[in-house]
Amino acid sequence: VSREVLSKTAPPPVGDFQGHIACPACASSDALAVYADSKTQRSTGYCFSCGTYFKDVSEHKQGCPNHRGRAQPPPKPMVTLDVAVFQKDFRGLSMQTLEQYGIQRLTDGRLVYLYRDAAGKLVAQKFREPDKKHSWKGNAKAVAPFGAHLANADRHDGIAICEGELDAPSITQSTNGKVIGVSVPNGAQNASNFVRQHLDFFQRFKVVYVATDMDSPGETAADALMKLFDAGKVRRVFFSKKDANEQLIELGGRSVM
């Protein structure tokens, strides 16, 4: 497989979007987006988890809707974690909030986000490396939105869709639980597809807040997410900083929402 790390000089994937498959670079179960380029008769790809650009992913198309036949490798099993307990607030988030969401720091400095399925069962671990790359253990395809196990349409005034695991609890904490924040698992680029798969869950809430990042991918994701809901139900959240967590750290909880 030919691949190169995406940089300012690397060409973005072009062509018709085919679907998501497992990434051979980071072991993410479905973060590698595949595009068919009719001009070159070649499929390119970009992993939204680890940031790797693939010049040719023809050998890995089996997971795409139009290229089935060969089974994908089974997910890597979850592992026992060597956890370093938070002794104080982390990135503006209280120890209680971190525990409720399942955000842990390991002794080697990595962060891990504990993902659950729709029934609230722990099914996957998402690791955040110091260089901000991500990898998965467990069944990443079975995950519900991060933080969904805390969400209750009868108790919360609304739900906020974020693109980062630290942004979701930032909103919940800043609103004293009036708005529950949840995060999509693989960033802005796949946000609308993921939310569409869980649309019934989001429709339970009176108000849906779109709280993606204030950058180009975040704005693109916000536009797509807004179209999934009726106009009277959905609202866009704007931050003066890049995202909800930076807003919390630099300007305090009252500025978040």
PDB file of C-alpha atoms in Angstrom:
ATOM      1  CA  VAL A   1       0.000   0.000   0.000  1.00  0.00           C
ATOM      2  CA  SER A   2       1.406   3.376  -0.971  1.00  0.00           C
ATOM      3  CA  ARG A   3       0.922   6.042   1.642  1.00  0.00           C
ATOM      4  CA  GLU A   4       2.314   9.354   2.806  1.00  0.00           C
ATOM      5  CA  VAL A   5       1.526  11.491   5.826  1.00  0.00           C
ATOM      6  CA  LEU A   6      -0.754  14.329   4.865  1.00  0.00           C
ATOM      7  CA  SER A   7       1.019  17.687   4.952  1.00  0.00           C
ATOM      8  CA  LYS A   8       0.637  21.112   3.386  1.00  0.00           C
ATOM      9  CA  THR A   9       2.191  19.734   0.204  1.00  0.00           C
ATOM     10  CA  ALA A  10       0.302  16.438   0.093  1.00  0.00           C
ATOM     11  CA  PRO A  11      -2.713  16.433  -2.273  1.00  0.00           C
ATOM     12  CA  PRO A  12      -6.113  15.977  -0.605  1.00  0.00           C
ATOM     13  CA  PRO A  13      -8.149  12.920  -1.617  1.00  0.00           C
ATOM     14  CA  VAL A  14     -10.194  13.541  -4.755  1.00  0.00           C
ATOM     15  CA  GLY A  15     -13.048  11.763  -6.490  1.00  0.00           C
ATOM     16  CA  ASP A  16     -16.341  10.242  -5.425  1.00  0.00           C
ATOM     17  CA  PHE A  17     -16.619   9.234  -1.786  1.00  0.00           C
ATOM     18  CA  GLN A  18     -16.952   5.441  -1.501  1.00  0.00           C
ATOM     19  CA  GLY A  19     -17.153   4.833   2.221  1.00  0.00           C
ATOM     20  CA  HIS A  20     -15.078   4.214   5.329  1.00  0.00           C
ATOM     21  CA  ILE A  21     -12.792   1.249   6.040  1.00  0.00           C
ATOM     22  CA  ALA A  22     -10.249   0.245   8.663  1.00  0.00           C
ATOM     23  CA  CYS A  23      -6.998   2.203   8.565  1.00  0.00           C
ATOM     24  CA  PRO A  24      -3.842   0.042   8.313  1.00  0.00           C
ATOM     25  CA  ALA A  25      -1.754   2.897   9.713  1.00  0.00           C
ATOM     26  CA  CYS A  26      -3.482   3.404  13.076  1.00  0.00           C
ATOM     27  CA  ALA A  27      -5.846   0.425  13.369  1.00  0.00           C
ATOM     28  CA  SER A  28      -8.934   2.637  13.529  1.00  0.00           C
ATOM     29  CA  SER A  29     -11.878   0.499  12.484  1.00  0.00           C
ATOM     30  CA  ASP A  30     -13.577   2.969  10.124  1.00  0.00           C
ATOM     31  CA  ALA A  31     -11.715   6.280   9.976  1.00  0.00           C
ATOM     32  CA  LEU A  32     -10.133   5.770   6.532  1.00  0.00           C
ATOM     33  CA  ALA A  33     -12.295   7.537   3.935  1.00  0.00           C
ATOM     34  CA  VAL A  34     -11.924   6.149   0.405  1.00  0.00           C
ATOM     35  CA  TYR A  35     -12.418   8.164  -2.781  1.00  0.00           C
ATOM     36  CA  ALA A  36     -12.593   6.797  -6.344  1.00  0.00           C
ATOM     37  CA  ASP A  37     -10.783   9.016  -8.868  1.00  0.00           C
ATOM     38  CA  SER A  38     -12.169   8.377 -12.349  1.00  0.00           C
ATOM     39  CA  LYS A  39      -9.307  10.269 -14.009  1.00  0.00           C
ATOM     40  CA  THR A  40      -6.533   8.100 -12.592  1.00  0.00           C
ATOM     41  CA  GLN A  41      -8.644   4.947 -12.127  1.00  0.00           C
ATOM     42  CA  ARG A  42      -7.216   4.789  -8.643  1.00  0.00           C
ATOM     43  CA  SER A  43      -8.656   5.038  -5.159  1.00  0.00           C
ATOM     44  CA  THR A  44      -7.118   7.488  -2.730  1.00  0.00           C
ATOM     45  CA  GLY A  45      -7.866   7.894   0.935  1.00  0.00           C
ATOM     46  CA  TYR A  46      -7.405   9.939   4.055  1.00  0.00           C
ATOM     47  CA  CYS A  47      -7.614   8.709   7.637  1.00  0.00           C
ATOM     48  CA  PHE A  48      -9.457  11.195   9.831  1.00  0.00           C
ATOM     49  CA  SER A  49      -8.069   9.528  12.945  1.00  0.00           C
ATOM     50  CA  CYS A  50      -4.297   9.507  12.359  1.00  0.00           C
ATOM     51  CA  GLY A  51      -3.992  11.979   9.454  1.00  0.00           C
ATOM     52  CA  THR A  52      -2.378   9.554   6.983  1.00  0.00           C
ATOM     53  CA  TYR A  53      -2.889  10.147   3.246  1.00  0.00           C
ATOM     54  CA  PHE A  54      -3.016   7.048   1.017  1.00  0.00           C
ATOM     55  CA  LYS A  55      -2.159   7.315  -2.673  1.00  0.00           C
ATOM     56  CA  ASP A  56      -3.722   3.919  -3.414  1.00  0.00           C
ATOM     57  CA  VAL A  57      -6.075   2.016  -1.125  1.00  0.00           C
ATOM     58  CA  SER A  58      -7.308  -0.500  -3.687  1.00  0.00           C
ATOM     59  CA  GLU A  59      -6.139  -3.346  -1.479  1.00  0.00           C
ATOM     60  CA  HIS A  60      -8.298  -2.092   1.386  1.00  0.00           C
ATOM     61  CA  LYS A  61     -11.677  -1.401  -0.232  1.00  0.00           C
ATOM     62  CA  GLN A  62     -13.454  -4.391   1.215  1.00  0.00           C
ATOM     63  CA  GLY A  63     -15.096  -2.299   3.926  1.00  0.00           C
ATOM     64  CA  CYS A  64     -16.679   0.179   1.531  1.00  0.00           C
ATOM     65  CA  PRO A  65     -20.318  -0.124   0.503  1.00  0.00           C
ATOM     66  CA  ASN A  66     -19.374  -0.653  -3.155  1.00  0.00           C
ATOM     67  CA  HIS A  67     -16.519  -3.062  -2.478  1.00  0.00           C
ATOM     68  CA  ARG A  68     -17.692  -5.863  -0.228  1.00  0.00           C
ATOM     69  CA  GLY A  69     -16.614  -9.464  -0.247  1.00  0.00           C
ATOM     70  CA  ARG A  70     -13.596  -9.833   2.015  1.00  0.00           C
ATOM     71  CA  ALA A  71     -14.159  -9.596   5.759  1.00  0.00           C
ATOM     72  CA  GLN A  72     -12.431  -6.849   7.669  1.00  0.00           C
ATOM     73  CA  PRO A  73      -9.982  -7.934  10.343  1.00  0.00           C
ATOM     74  CA  PRO A  74     -11.535  -8.221  13.805  1.00  0.00           C
ATOM     75  CA  PRO A  75     -11.133  -5.219  16.104  1.00  0.00           C
ATOM     76  CA  LYS A  76      -8.200  -5.255  18.481  1.00  0.00           C
ATOM     77  CA  PRO A  77      -9.372  -6.220  21.974  1.00  0.00           C
ATOM     78  CA  MET A  78      -9.497  -3.639  24.713  1.00  0.00           C
ATOM     79  CA  VAL A  79      -6.532  -3.612  27.061  1.00  0.00           C
ATOM     80  CA  THR A  80      -5.977  -3.206  30.778  1.00  0.00           C
ATOM     81  CA  LEU A  81      -5.037   0.408  31.406  1.00  0.00           C
ATOM     82  CA  ASP A  82      -2.205   1.687  33.581  1.00  0.00           C
ATOM     83  CA  VAL A  83      -4.040   4.765  34.795  1.00  0.00           C
ATOM     84  CA  ALA A  84      -2.501   7.790  36.486  1.00  0.00           C
ATOM     85  CA  VAL A  85      -5.341   9.250  38.554  1.00  0.00           C
ATOM     86  CA  PHE A  86      -6.028  12.936  37.978  1.00  0.00           C
ATOM     87  CA  GLN A  87      -5.018  14.856  41.098  1.00  0.00           C
ATOM     88  CA  LYS A  88      -6.501  18.156  39.956  1.00  0.00           C
ATOM     89  CA  ASP A  89      -8.616  19.719  37.223  1.00  0.00           C
ATOM     90  CA  PHE A  90      -7.434  19.006  33.682  1.00  0.00           C
ATOM     91  CA  ARG A  91      -7.930  21.488  30.855  1.00  0.00           C
ATOM     92  CA  GLY A  92     -10.593  23.281  32.853  1.00  0.00           C
ATOM     93  CA  LEU A  93     -12.525  20.087  33.569  1.00  0.00           C
ATOM     94  CA  SER A  94     -13.150  18.957  37.123  1.00  0.00           C
ATOM     95  CA  MET A  95     -12.100  15.502  38.274  1.00  0.00           C
ATOM     96  CA  GLN A  96     -15.770  14.636  38.682  1.00  0.00           C
ATOM     97  CA  THR A  97     -16.553  15.605  35.087  1.00  0.00           C
ATOM     98  CA  LEU A  98     -13.569  13.639  33.787  1.00  0.00           C
ATOM     99  CA  GLU A  99     -14.695  10.553  35.703  1.00  0.00           C
ATOM    100  CA  GLN A 100     -18.310  10.849  34.562  1.00  0.00           C
ATOM    101  CA  TYR A 101     -17.304  10.999  30.906  1.00  0.00           C
ATOM    102  CA  GLY A 102     -14.652   8.286  31.131  1.00  0.00           C
ATOM    103  CA  ILE A 103     -11.599  10.401  30.365  1.00  0.00           C
ATOM    104  CA  GLN A 104      -8.414   8.949  31.795  1.00  0.00           C
ATOM    105  CA  ARG A 105      -4.715   9.754  31.685  1.00  0.00           C
ATOM    106  CA  LEU A 106      -2.233   6.909  31.474  1.00  0.00           C
ATOM    107  CA  THR A 107       1.143   6.736  33.200  1.00  0.00           C
ATOM    108  CA  ASP A 108       2.867   7.173  29.814  1.00  0.00           C
ATOM    109  CA  GLY A 109       1.118  10.510  29.291  1.00  0.00           C
ATOM    110  CA  ARG A 110      -1.512   9.402  26.799  1.00  0.00           C
ATOM    111  CA  LEU A 111      -5.195  10.168  27.203  1.00  0.00           C
ATOM    112  CA  VAL A 112      -7.835   7.497  26.753  1.00  0.00           C
ATOM    113  CA  TYR A 113     -11.532   8.046  26.117  1.00  0.00           C
ATOM    114  CA  LEU A 114     -13.810   5.205  27.196  1.00  0.00           C
ATOM    115  CA  TYR A 115     -16.538   4.729  24.586  1.00  0.00           C
ATOM    116  CA  ARG A 116     -19.828   2.969  25.245  1.00  0.00           C
ATOM    117  CA  ASP A 117     -22.531   1.562  23.007  1.00  0.00           C
ATOM    118  CA  ALA A 118     -26.167   2.630  22.936  1.00  0.00           C
ATOM    119  CA  ALA A 119     -26.916   0.420  25.947  1.00  0.00           C
ATOM    120  CA  GLY A 120     -24.171   2.071  27.999  1.00  0.00           C
ATOM    121  CA  LYS A 121     -21.766  -0.877  27.847  1.00  0.00           C
ATOM    122  CA  LEU A 122     -18.055  -0.123  27.520  1.00  0.00           C
ATOM    123  CA  VAL A 123     -17.047  -1.333  24.039  1.00  0.00           C
ATOM    124  CA  ALA A 124     -13.990   0.648  22.927  1.00  0.00           C
ATOM    125  CA  GLN A 125     -10.986   2.674  24.056  1.00  0.00           C
ATOM    126  CA  LYS A 126      -9.767   5.616  22.004  1.00  0.00           C
ATOM    127  CA  PHE A 127      -6.181   6.638  22.709  1.00  0.00           C
ATOM    128  CA  ARG A 128      -4.850  10.155  22.174  1.00  0.00           C
ATOM    129  CA  GLU A 129      -1.109  10.250  21.654  1.00  0.00           C
ATOM    130  CA  PRO A 130       1.056  13.242  22.665  1.00  0.00           C
ATOM    131  CA  ASP A 131       1.287  14.172  18.947  1.00  0.00           C
ATOM    132  CA  LYS A 132      -2.565  14.224  18.854  1.00  0.00           C
ATOM    133  CA  LYS A 133      -2.843  11.110  16.695  1.00  0.00           C
ATOM    134  CA  HIS A 134      -5.489   8.579  17.726  1.00  0.00           C
ATOM    135  CA  SER A 135      -5.815   4.816  17.825  1.00  0.00           C
ATOM    136  CA  TRP A 136      -8.563   2.439  18.919  1.00  0.00           C
ATOM    137  CA  LYS A 137      -8.923  -0.756  20.901  1.00  0.00           C
ATOM    138  CA  GLY A 138     -12.218  -2.605  21.017  1.00  0.00           C
ATOM    139  CA  ASN A 139     -15.224  -2.349  18.722  1.00  0.00           C
ATOM    140  CA  ALA A 140     -15.145   1.228  17.437  1.00  0.00           C
ATOM    141  CA  LYS A 141     -17.999   0.520  15.038  1.00  0.00           C
ATOM    142  CA  ALA A 142     -20.387  -0.150  17.926  1.00  0.00           C
ATOM    143  CA  VAL A 143     -19.852   3.141  19.753  1.00  0.00           C
ATOM    144  CA  ALA A 144     -22.565   5.624  20.605  1.00  0.00           C
ATOM    145  CA  PRO A 145     -21.746   9.350  20.804  1.00  0.00           C
ATOM    146  CA  PHE A 146     -19.128   9.984  23.479  1.00  0.00           C
ATOM    147  CA  GLY A 147     -21.011  10.971  26.627  1.00  0.00           C
ATOM    148  CA  ALA A 148     -24.351   9.591  25.437  1.00  0.00           C
ATOM    149  CA  HIS A 149     -24.613   7.398  28.549  1.00  0.00           C
ATOM    150  CA  LEU A 150     -25.061  10.619  30.559  1.00  0.00           C
ATOM    151  CA  ALA A 151     -27.761  12.080  28.310  1.00  0.00           C
ATOM    152  CA  ASN A 152     -31.395  12.132  29.361  1.00  0.00           C
ATOM    153  CA  ALA A 153     -33.972  13.982  27.275  1.00  0.00           C
ATOM    154  CA  ASP A 154     -36.253  14.354  30.309  1.00  0.00           C
ATOM    155  CA  ARG A 155     -33.528  15.950  32.403  1.00  0.00           C
ATOM    156  CA  HIS A 156     -31.502  18.010  29.942  1.00  0.00           C
ATOM    157  CA  ASP A 157     -32.804  21.098  28.138  1.00  0.00           C
ATOM    158  CA  GLY A 158     -30.797  20.239  25.040  1.00  0.00           C
ATOM    159  CA  ILE A 159     -27.903  18.270  23.591  1.00  0.00           C
ATOM    160  CA  ALA A 160     -24.757  19.678  21.982  1.00  0.00           C
ATOM    161  CA  ILE A 161     -22.907  17.890  19.194  1.00  0.00           C
ATOM    162  CA  CYS A 162     -19.139  18.385  19.435  1.00  0.00           C
ATOM    163  CA  GLU A 163     -16.231  17.031  17.411  1.00  0.00           C
ATOM    164  CA  GLY A 164     -13.864  16.501  20.336  1.00  0.00           C
ATOM    165  CA  GLU A 165     -13.981  14.397  23.492  1.00  0.00           C
ATOM    166  CA  LEU A 166     -12.808  17.330  25.635  1.00  0.00           C
ATOM    167  CA  ASP A 167     -15.322  19.737  24.106  1.00  0.00           C
ATOM    168  CA  ALA A 168     -18.388  17.696  25.086  1.00  0.00           C
ATOM    169  CA  PRO A 169     -17.750  17.753  28.858  1.00  0.00           C
ATOM    170  CA  SER A 170     -16.734  21.408  28.606  1.00  0.00           C
ATOM    171  CA  ILE A 171     -20.287  22.253  27.544  1.00  0.00           C
ATOM    172  CA  THR A 172     -21.935  20.031  30.141  1.00  0.00           C
ATOM    173  CA  GLN A 173     -19.850  21.484  32.961  1.00  0.00           C
ATOM    174  CA  SER A 174     -20.236  25.081  31.787  1.00  0.00           C
ATOM    175  CA  THR A 175     -24.034  24.833  31.627  1.00  0.00           C
ATOM    176  CA  ASN A 176     -24.271  22.982  34.965  1.00  0.00           C
ATOM    177  CA  GLY A 177     -25.804  20.063  33.136  1.00  0.00           C
ATOM    178  CA  LYS A 178     -28.644  21.978  31.493  1.00  0.00           C
ATOM    179  CA  VAL A 179     -27.152  21.090  28.106  1.00  0.00           C
ATOM    180  CA  ILE A 180     -25.440  17.733  27.761  1.00  0.00           C
ATOM    181  CA  GLY A 181     -22.441  17.646  25.442  1.00  0.00           C
ATOM    182  CA  VAL A 182     -21.605  14.589  23.341  1.00  0.00           C
ATOM    183  CA  SER A 183     -18.880  14.062  20.779  1.00  0.00           C
ATOM    184  CA  VAL A 184     -18.681  12.246  17.473  1.00  0.00           C
ATOM    185  CA  PRO A 185     -15.860   9.680  17.455  1.00  0.00           C
ATOM    186  CA  ASN A 186     -13.866  10.610  14.357  1.00  0.00           C
ATOM    187  CA  GLY A 187     -13.839  14.375  14.021  1.00  0.00           C
ATOM    188  CA  ALA A 188     -15.580  16.878  11.805  1.00  0.00           C
ATOM    189  CA  GLN A 189     -15.208  15.128   8.465  1.00  0.00           C
ATOM    190  CA  ASN A 190     -17.440  12.195   9.385  1.00  0.00           C
ATOM    191  CA  ALA A 191     -19.675  14.037  11.858  1.00  0.00           C
ATOM    192  CA  SER A 192     -22.858  14.240   9.805  1.00  0.00           C
ATOM    193  CA  ASN A 193     -22.675  10.593   8.724  1.00  0.00           C
ATOM    194  CA  PHE A 194     -22.254   9.463  12.321  1.00  0.00           C
ATOM    195  CA  VAL A 195     -25.071  11.660  13.636  1.00  0.00           C
ATOM    196  CA  ARG A 196     -27.348  10.468  10.839  1.00  0.00           C
ATOM    197  CA  GLN A 197     -26.775   6.897  12.023  1.00  0.00           C
ATOM    198  CA  HIS A 198     -27.870   7.946  15.528  1.00  0.00           C
ATOM    199  CA  LEU A 199     -30.566  10.420  14.499  1.00  0.00           C
ATOM    200  CA  ASP A 200     -33.296   8.826  16.639  1.00  0.00           C
ATOM    201  CA  PHE A 201     -31.175   9.428  19.728  1.00  0.00           C
ATOM    202  CA  PHE A 202     -30.704  13.134  18.981  1.00  0.00           C
ATOM    203  CA  GLN A 203     -34.339  13.649  18.009  1.00  0.00           C
ATOM    204  CA  ARG A 204     -35.398  12.852  21.577  1.00  0.00           C
ATOM    205  CA  PHE A 205     -34.083  16.218  22.752  1.00  0.00           C
ATOM    206  CA  LYS A 206     -36.030  19.451  22.499  1.00  0.00           C
ATOM    207  CA  VAL A 207     -33.058  21.454  21.207  1.00  0.00           C
ATOM    208  CA  VAL A 208     -29.963  20.254  19.356  1.00  0.00           C
ATOM    209  CA  TYR A 209     -26.918  22.528  19.527  1.00  0.00           C
ATOM    210  CA  VAL A 210     -24.231  22.172  16.872  1.00  0.00           C
ATOM    211  CA  ALA A 211     -20.975  22.976  18.666  1.00  0.00           C
ATOM    212  CA  THR A 212     -18.268  21.992  16.202  1.00  0.00           C
ATOM    213  CA  ASP A 213     -14.925  23.793  15.982  1.00  0.00           C
ATOM    214  CA  MET A 214     -14.566  27.291  14.593  1.00  0.00           C
ATOM    215  CA  ASP A 215     -12.343  26.286  11.686  1.00  0.00           C
ATOM    216  CA  SER A 216     -13.051  25.323   8.094  1.00  0.00           C
ATOM    217  CA  PRO A 217     -13.704  21.592   8.728  1.00  0.00           C
ATOM    218  CA  GLY A 218     -15.847  22.500  11.725  1.00  0.00           C
ATOM    219  CA  GLU A 219     -17.920  24.980   9.740  1.00  0.00           C
ATOM    220  CA  THR A 220     -18.395  22.465   6.930  1.00  0.00           C
ATOM    221  CA  ALA A 221     -19.504  19.857   9.452  1.00  0.00           C
ATOM    222  CA  ALA A 222     -21.864  22.346  11.093  1.00  0.00           C
ATOM    223  CA  ASP A 223     -23.559  23.114   7.782  1.00  0.00           C
ATOM    224  CA  ALA A 224     -24.151  19.408   7.156  1.00  0.00           C
ATOM    225  CA  LEU A 225     -25.342  18.764  10.705  1.00  0.00           C
ATOM    226  CA  MET A 226     -27.789  21.666  10.670  1.00  0.00           C
ATOM    227  CA  LYS A 227     -29.514  20.147   7.648  1.00  0.00           C
ATOM    228  CA  LEU A 228     -30.309  16.960   9.567  1.00  0.00           C
ATOM    229  CA  PHE A 229     -32.788  18.703  11.881  1.00  0.00           C
ATOM    230  CA  ASP A 230     -35.824  20.959  11.547  1.00  0.00           C
ATOM    231  CA  ALA A 231     -34.987  24.651  11.652  1.00  0.00           C
ATOM    232  CA  GLY A 232     -36.837  25.243  14.918  1.00  0.00           C
ATOM    233  CA  LYS A 233     -35.010  22.438  16.667  1.00  0.00           C
ATOM    234  CA  VAL A 234     -31.345  23.101  15.846  1.00  0.00           C
ATOM    235  CA  ARG A 235     -29.056  25.984  16.802  1.00  0.00           C
ATOM    236  CA  ARG A 236     -25.442  26.756  15.918  1.00  0.00           C
ATOM    237  CA  VAL A 237     -23.060  27.543  18.777  1.00  0.00           C
ATOM    238  CA  PHE A 238     -20.314  30.056  17.997  1.00  0.00           C
ATOM    239  CA  PHE A 239     -17.101  30.331  19.991  1.00  0.00           C
ATOM    240  CA  SER A 240     -14.600  33.184  20.015  1.00  0.00           C
ATOM    241  CA  LYS A 241     -11.883  30.551  20.474  1.00  0.00           C
ATOM    242  CA  LYS A 242     -11.271  27.437  18.395  1.00  0.00           C
ATOM    243  CA  ASP A 243     -13.554  25.101  20.325  1.00  0.00           C
ATOM    244  CA  ALA A 244     -15.537  24.635  23.526  1.00  0.00           C
ATOM    245  CA  ASN A 245     -12.592  23.422  25.589  1.00  0.00           C
ATOM    246  CA  GLU A 246     -10.327  26.311  24.585  1.00  0.00           C
ATOM    247  CA  GLN A 247     -13.206  28.668  25.332  1.00  0.00           C
ATOM    248  CA  LEU A 248     -13.561  27.146  28.808  1.00  0.00           C
ATOM    249  CA  ILE A 249      -9.829  27.335  29.550  1.00  0.00           C
ATOM    250  CA  GLU A 250      -9.201  30.850  28.307  1.00  0.00           C
ATOM    251  CA  LEU A 251     -12.485  32.656  29.004  1.00  0.00           C
ATOM    252  CA  GLY A 252     -14.250  30.601  31.657  1.00  0.00           C
ATOM    253  CA  GLY A 253     -17.404  28.527  31.777  1.00  0.00           C
ATOM    254  CA  ARG A 254     -19.869  31.411  31.442  1.00  0.00           C
ATOM    255  CA  SER A 255     -18.490  32.202  27.989  1.00  0.00           C
ATOM    256  CA  VAL A 256     -19.037  28.725  26.546  1.00  0.00           C
ATOM    257  CA  MET A 257     -22.815  28.823  26.054  1.00  0.00           C
TER     258      MET A 257
END
